[in-house]
PDB file of C-alpha atoms in Angstrom:
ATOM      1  CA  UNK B 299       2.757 -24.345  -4.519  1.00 43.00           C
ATOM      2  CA  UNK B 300       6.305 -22.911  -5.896  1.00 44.00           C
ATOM      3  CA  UNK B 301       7.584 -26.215  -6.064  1.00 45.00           C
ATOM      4  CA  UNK B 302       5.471 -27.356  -9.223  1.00 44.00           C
ATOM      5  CA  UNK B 303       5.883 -23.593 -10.883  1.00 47.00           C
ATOM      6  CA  UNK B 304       8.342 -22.742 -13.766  1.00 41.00           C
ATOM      7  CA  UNK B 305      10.212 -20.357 -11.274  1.00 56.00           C
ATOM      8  CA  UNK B 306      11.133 -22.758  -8.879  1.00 60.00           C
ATOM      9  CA  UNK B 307      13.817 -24.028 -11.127  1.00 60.00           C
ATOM     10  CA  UNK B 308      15.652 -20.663 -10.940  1.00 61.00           C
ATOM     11  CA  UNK B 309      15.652 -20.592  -7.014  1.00 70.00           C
ATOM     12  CA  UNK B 310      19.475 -21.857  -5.667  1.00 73.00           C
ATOM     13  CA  UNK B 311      19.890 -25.440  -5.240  1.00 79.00           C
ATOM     14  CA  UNK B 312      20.473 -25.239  -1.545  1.00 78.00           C
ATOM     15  CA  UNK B 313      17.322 -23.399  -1.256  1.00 80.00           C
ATOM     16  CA  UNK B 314      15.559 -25.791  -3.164  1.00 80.00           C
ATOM     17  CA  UNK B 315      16.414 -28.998  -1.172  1.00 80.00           C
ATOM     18  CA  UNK B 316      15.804 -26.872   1.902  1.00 80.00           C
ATOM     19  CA  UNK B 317      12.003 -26.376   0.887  1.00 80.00           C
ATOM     20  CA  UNK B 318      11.975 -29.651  -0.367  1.00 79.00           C
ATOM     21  CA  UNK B 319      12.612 -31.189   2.890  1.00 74.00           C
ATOM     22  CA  UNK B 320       9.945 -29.061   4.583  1.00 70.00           C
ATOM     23  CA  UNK B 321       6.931 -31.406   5.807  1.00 66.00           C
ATOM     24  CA  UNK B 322       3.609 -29.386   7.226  1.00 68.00           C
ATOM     25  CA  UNK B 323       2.622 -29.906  10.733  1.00 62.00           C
ATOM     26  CA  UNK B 324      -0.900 -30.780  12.102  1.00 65.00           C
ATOM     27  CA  UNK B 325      -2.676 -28.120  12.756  1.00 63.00           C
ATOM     28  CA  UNK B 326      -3.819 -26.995  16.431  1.00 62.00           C
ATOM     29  CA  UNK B 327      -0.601 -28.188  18.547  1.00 63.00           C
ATOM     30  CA  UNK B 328       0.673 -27.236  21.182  1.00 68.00           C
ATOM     31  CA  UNK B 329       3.224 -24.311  20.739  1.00 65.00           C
ATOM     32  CA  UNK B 330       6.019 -26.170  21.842  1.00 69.00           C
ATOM     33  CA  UNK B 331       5.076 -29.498  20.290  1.00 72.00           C
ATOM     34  CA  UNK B 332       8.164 -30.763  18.530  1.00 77.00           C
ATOM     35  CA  UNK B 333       6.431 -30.457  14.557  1.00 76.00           C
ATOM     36  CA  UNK B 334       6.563 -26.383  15.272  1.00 78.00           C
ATOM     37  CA  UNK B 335       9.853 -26.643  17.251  1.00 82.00           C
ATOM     38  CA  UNK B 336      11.731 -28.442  14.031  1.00 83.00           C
ATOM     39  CA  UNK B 337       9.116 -26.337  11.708  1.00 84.00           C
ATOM     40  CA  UNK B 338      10.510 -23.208  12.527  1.00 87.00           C
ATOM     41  CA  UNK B 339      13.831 -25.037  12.697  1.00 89.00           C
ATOM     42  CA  UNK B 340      13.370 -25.846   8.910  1.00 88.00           C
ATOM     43  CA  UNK B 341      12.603 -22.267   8.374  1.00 91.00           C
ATOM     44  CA  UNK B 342      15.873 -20.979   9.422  1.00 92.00           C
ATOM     45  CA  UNK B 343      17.893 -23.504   7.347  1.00 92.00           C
ATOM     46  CA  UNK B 344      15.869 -22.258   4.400  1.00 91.00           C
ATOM     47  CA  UNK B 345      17.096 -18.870   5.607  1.00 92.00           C
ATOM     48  CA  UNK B 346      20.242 -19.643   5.916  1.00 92.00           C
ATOM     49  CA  UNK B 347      20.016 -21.248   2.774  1.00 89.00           C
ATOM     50  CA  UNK B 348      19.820 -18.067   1.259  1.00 88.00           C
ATOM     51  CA  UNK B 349      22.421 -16.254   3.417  1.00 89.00           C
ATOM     52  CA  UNK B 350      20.545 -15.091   6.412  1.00 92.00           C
ATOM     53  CA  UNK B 351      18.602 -16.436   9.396  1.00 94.00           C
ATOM     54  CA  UNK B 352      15.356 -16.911  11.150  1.00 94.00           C
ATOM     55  CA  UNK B 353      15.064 -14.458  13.761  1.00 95.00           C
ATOM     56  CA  UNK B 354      11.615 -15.847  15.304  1.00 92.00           C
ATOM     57  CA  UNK B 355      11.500 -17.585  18.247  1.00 90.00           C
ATOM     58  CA  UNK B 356       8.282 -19.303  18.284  1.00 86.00           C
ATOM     59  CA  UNK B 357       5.985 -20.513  15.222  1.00 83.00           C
ATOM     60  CA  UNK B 358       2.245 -20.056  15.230  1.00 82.00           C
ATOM     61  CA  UNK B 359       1.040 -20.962  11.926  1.00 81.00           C
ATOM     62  CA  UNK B 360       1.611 -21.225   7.745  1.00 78.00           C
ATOM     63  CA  UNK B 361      -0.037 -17.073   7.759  1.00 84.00           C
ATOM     64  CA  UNK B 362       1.782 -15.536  10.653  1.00 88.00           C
ATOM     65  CA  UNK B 363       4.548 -13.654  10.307  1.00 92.00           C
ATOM     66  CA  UNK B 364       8.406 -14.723  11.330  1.00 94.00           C
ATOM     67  CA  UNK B 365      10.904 -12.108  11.365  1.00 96.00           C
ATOM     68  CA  UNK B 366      14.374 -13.162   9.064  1.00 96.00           C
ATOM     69  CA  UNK B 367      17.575 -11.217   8.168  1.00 94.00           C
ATOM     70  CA  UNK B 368      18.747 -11.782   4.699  1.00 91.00           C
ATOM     71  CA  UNK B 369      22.979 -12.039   4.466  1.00 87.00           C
ATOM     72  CA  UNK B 370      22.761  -7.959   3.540  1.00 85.00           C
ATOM     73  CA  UNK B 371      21.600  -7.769   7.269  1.00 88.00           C
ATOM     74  CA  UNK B 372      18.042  -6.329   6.056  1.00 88.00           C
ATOM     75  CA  UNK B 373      15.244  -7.654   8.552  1.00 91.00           C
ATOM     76  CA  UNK B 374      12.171  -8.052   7.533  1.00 92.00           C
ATOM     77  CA  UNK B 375       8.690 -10.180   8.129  1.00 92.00           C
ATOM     78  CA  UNK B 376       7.769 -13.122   5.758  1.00 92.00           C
ATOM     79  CA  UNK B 377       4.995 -16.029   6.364  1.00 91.00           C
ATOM     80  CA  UNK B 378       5.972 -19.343   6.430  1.00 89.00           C
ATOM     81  CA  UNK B 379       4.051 -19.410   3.049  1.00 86.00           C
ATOM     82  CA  UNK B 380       6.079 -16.510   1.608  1.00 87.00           C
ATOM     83  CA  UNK B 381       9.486 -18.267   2.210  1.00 88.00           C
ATOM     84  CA  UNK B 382       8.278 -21.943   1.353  1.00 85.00           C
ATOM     85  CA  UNK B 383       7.318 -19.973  -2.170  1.00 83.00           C
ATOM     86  CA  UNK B 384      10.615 -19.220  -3.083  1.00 83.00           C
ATOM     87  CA  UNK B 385      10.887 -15.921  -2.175  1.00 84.00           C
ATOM     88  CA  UNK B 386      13.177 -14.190   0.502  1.00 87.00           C
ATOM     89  CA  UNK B 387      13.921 -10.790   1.372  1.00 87.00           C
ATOM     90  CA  UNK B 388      11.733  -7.997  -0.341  1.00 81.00           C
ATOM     91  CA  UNK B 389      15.175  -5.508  -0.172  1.00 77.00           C
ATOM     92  CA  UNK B 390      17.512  -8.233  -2.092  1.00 76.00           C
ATOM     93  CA  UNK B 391      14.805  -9.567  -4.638  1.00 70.00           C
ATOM     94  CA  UNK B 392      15.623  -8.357  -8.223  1.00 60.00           C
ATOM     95  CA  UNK B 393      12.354  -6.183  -8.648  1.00 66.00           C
ATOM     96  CA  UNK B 394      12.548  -4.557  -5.663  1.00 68.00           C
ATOM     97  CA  UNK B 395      16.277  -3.394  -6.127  1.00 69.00           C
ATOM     98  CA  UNK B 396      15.738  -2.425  -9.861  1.00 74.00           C
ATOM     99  CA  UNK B 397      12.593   0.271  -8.514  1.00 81.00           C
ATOM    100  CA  UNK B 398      14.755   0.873  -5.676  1.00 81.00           C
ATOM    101  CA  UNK B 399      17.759   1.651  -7.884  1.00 81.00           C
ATOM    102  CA  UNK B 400      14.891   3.857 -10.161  1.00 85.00           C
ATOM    103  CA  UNK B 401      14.108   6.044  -6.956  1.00 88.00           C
ATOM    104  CA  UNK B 402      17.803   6.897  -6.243  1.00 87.00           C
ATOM    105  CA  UNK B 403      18.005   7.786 -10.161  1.00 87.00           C
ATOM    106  CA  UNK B 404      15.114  10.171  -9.293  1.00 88.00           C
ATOM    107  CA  UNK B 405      16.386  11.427  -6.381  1.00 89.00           C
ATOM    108  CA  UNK B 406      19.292  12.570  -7.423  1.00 89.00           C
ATOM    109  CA  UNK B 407      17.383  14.614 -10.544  1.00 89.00           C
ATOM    110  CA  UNK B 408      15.089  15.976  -8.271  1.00 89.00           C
ATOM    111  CA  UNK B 409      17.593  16.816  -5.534  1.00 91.00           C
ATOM    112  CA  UNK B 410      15.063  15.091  -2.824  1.00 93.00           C
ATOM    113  CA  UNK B 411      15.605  12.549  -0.176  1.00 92.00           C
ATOM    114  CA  UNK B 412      14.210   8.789   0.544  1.00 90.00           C
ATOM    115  CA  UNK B 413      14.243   8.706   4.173  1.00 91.00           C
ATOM    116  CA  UNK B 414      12.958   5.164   4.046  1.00 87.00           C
ATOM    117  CA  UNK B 415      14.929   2.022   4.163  1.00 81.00           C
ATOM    118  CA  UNK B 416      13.871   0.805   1.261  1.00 79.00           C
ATOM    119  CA  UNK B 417      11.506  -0.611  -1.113  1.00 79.00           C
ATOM    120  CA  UNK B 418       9.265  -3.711  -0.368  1.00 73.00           C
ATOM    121  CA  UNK B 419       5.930  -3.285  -2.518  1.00 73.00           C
ATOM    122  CA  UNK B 420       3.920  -0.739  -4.748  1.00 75.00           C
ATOM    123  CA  UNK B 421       1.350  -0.575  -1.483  1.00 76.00           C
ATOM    124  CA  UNK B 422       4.109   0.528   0.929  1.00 82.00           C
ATOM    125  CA  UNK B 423       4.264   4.464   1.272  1.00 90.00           C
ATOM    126  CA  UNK B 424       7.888   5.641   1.159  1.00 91.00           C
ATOM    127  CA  UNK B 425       8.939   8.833   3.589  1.00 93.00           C
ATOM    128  CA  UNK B 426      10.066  11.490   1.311  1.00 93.00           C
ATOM    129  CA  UNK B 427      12.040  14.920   1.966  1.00 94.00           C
ATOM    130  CA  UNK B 428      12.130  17.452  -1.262  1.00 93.00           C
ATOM    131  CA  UNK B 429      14.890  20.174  -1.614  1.00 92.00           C
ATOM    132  CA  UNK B 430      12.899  22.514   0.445  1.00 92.00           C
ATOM    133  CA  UNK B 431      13.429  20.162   3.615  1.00 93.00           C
ATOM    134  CA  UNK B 432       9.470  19.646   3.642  1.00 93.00           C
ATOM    135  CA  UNK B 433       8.930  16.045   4.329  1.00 94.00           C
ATOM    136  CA  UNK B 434       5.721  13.556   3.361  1.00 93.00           C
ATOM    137  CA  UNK B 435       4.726  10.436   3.230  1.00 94.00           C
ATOM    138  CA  UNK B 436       3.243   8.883  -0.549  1.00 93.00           C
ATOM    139  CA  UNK B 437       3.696   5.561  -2.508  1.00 91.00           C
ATOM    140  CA  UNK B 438       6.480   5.285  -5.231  1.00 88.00           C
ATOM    141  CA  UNK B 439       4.008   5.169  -8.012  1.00 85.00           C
ATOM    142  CA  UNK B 440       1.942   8.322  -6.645  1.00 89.00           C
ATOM    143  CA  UNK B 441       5.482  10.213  -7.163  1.00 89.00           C
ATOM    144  CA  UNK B 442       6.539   8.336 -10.253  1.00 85.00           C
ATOM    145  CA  UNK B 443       3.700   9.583 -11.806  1.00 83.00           C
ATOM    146  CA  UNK B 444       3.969  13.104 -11.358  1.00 84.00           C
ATOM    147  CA  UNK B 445       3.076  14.152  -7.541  1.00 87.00           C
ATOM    148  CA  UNK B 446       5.477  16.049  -5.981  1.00 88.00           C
ATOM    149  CA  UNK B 447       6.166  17.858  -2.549  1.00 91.00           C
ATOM    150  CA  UNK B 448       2.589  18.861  -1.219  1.00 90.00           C
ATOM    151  CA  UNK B 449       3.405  21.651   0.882  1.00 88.00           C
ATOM    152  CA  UNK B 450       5.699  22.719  -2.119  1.00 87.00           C
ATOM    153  CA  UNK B 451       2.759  22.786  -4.509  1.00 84.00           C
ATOM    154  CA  UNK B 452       0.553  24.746  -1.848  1.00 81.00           C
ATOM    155  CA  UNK B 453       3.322  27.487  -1.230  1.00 77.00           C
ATOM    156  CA  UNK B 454       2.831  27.885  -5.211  1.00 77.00           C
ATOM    157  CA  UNK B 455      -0.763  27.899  -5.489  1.00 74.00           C
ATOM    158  CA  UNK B 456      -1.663  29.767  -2.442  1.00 70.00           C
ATOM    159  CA  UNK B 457      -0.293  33.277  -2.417  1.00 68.00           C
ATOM    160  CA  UNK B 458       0.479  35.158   1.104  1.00 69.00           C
ATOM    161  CA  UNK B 459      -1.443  38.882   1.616  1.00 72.00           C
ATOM    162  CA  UNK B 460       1.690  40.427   0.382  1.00 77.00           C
ATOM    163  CA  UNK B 461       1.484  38.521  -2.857  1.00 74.00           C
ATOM    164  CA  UNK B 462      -2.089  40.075  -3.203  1.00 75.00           C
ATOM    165  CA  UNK B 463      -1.388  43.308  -2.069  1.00 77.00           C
ATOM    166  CA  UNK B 464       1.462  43.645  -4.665  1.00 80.00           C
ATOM    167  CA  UNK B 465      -0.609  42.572  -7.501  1.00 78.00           C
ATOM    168  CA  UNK B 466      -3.469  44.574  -6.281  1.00 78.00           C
ATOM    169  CA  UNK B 467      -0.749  47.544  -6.862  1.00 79.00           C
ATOM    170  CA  UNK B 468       0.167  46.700 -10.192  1.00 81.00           C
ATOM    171  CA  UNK B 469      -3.998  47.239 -10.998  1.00 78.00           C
ATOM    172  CA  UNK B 470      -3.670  50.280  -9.199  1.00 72.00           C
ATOM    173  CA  UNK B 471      -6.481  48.370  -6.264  1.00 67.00           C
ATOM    174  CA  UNK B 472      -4.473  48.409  -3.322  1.00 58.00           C
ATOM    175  CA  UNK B 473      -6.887  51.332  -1.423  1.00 58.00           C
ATOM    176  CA  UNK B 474      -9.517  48.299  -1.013  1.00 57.00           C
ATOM    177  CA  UNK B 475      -7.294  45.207   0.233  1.00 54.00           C
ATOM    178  CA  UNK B 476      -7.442  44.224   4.208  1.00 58.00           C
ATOM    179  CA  UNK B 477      -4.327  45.181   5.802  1.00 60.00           C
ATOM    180  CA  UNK B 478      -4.616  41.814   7.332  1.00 60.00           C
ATOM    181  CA  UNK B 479      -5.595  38.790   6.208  1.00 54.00           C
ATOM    182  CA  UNK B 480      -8.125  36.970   8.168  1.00 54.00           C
ATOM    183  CA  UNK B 481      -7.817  33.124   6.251  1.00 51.00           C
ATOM    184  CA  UNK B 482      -6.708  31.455   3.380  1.00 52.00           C
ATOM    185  CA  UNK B 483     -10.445  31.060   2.151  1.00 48.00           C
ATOM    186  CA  UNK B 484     -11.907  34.411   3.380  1.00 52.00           C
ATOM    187  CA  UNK B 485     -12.451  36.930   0.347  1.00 55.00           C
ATOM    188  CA  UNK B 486     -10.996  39.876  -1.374  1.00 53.00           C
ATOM    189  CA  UNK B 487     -12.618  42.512  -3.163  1.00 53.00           C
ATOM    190  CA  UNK B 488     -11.031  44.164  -6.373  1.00 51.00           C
ATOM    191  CA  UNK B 489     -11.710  46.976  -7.922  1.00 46.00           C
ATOM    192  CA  UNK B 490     -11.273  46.517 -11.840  1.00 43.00           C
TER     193      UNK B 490
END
């Protein structure tokens, strides 16, 4: 657990004595047995501990979700086993705001949009809008590393019949081009 780890030590004091003072319930009671009631009691003094609250009403077990605000006012979902770790919300930890802060830097190059909240993990994909207005959905790292707008990338790569009929032109093979194009895939013949 976080409490023996070199971390720990670095987590506020408050927080600290809050976790200490956690003790784990039996197993398989009732949901409104008094262990849960003051376990997710201790939960929200660890949360407020750090600023925020628990919003959960009921606790089920160590693995299942609870629902907290951090004192930023993000709300996000934790397990028990999450917060009793040391950790709190995924917008406010130092990592997270330091890629988050990255993305803005690369927004503002690339002149697109994050329409997402935020960032919580590399396995979360983030809702992007590029300068064209097209809008996607991709992980940080997909676009980090070079991805861009995929409708962007298809208006460059596939050309429209009047893109092909002007460069059949300038080869002087316009007589043999459809006047209409039946698909994206179907065929045109060129004379050389």
């Amino acid at each position: 657990m976080m409490r023996l780890s070199v971390r720990y030590s670095s987590i506020p004091l408050a927080v600290r004595k809050e976790i200490e003072s956690w003790i784990p319930i039996k197993p398989h009671r009732d949901p409104n047995h008094p262990s849960r009631v003051a376990f997710l009691e201790a939960m929200g003094r660890i949360a407020h501990a750090w600023g925020g609250g628990c919003l959960s009403s009921c606790y089920k077990n160590y693995l299942t979700h609870l629902e907290f605000c951090c004192r930023l006012g993000h709300t996000f979902r934790a397990t028990p086993a999450v917060i009793l770790s040391g950790q709190f919300c995924p917008l406010c930890h130092s990592h997270s705001a330091s890629v988050w802060n990255e993305i803005q830097e690369f927004l503002v190059e690339r002149g697109w949009e994050c329409l997402s909240e935020g960032y919580t993990h590399s396995n979360t994909s983030l809702h992007w809008r590029c300068e064209k207005g097209h809008e996607w959905k991709v992980r940080w790292e997909t676009v980090r590393s070079g991805s861009g707008c995929p409708h962007c990338y298809r208006e460059k790569r596939c050309h429209s019949l009047e893109d092909m009929q002007q460069l059949a032109a300038s080869r002087e093979g316009l007589n043999n081009l459809p006047s209409k194009q039946k698909c994206n895939f179907s065929q045109m013949l060129w004379l050389q």
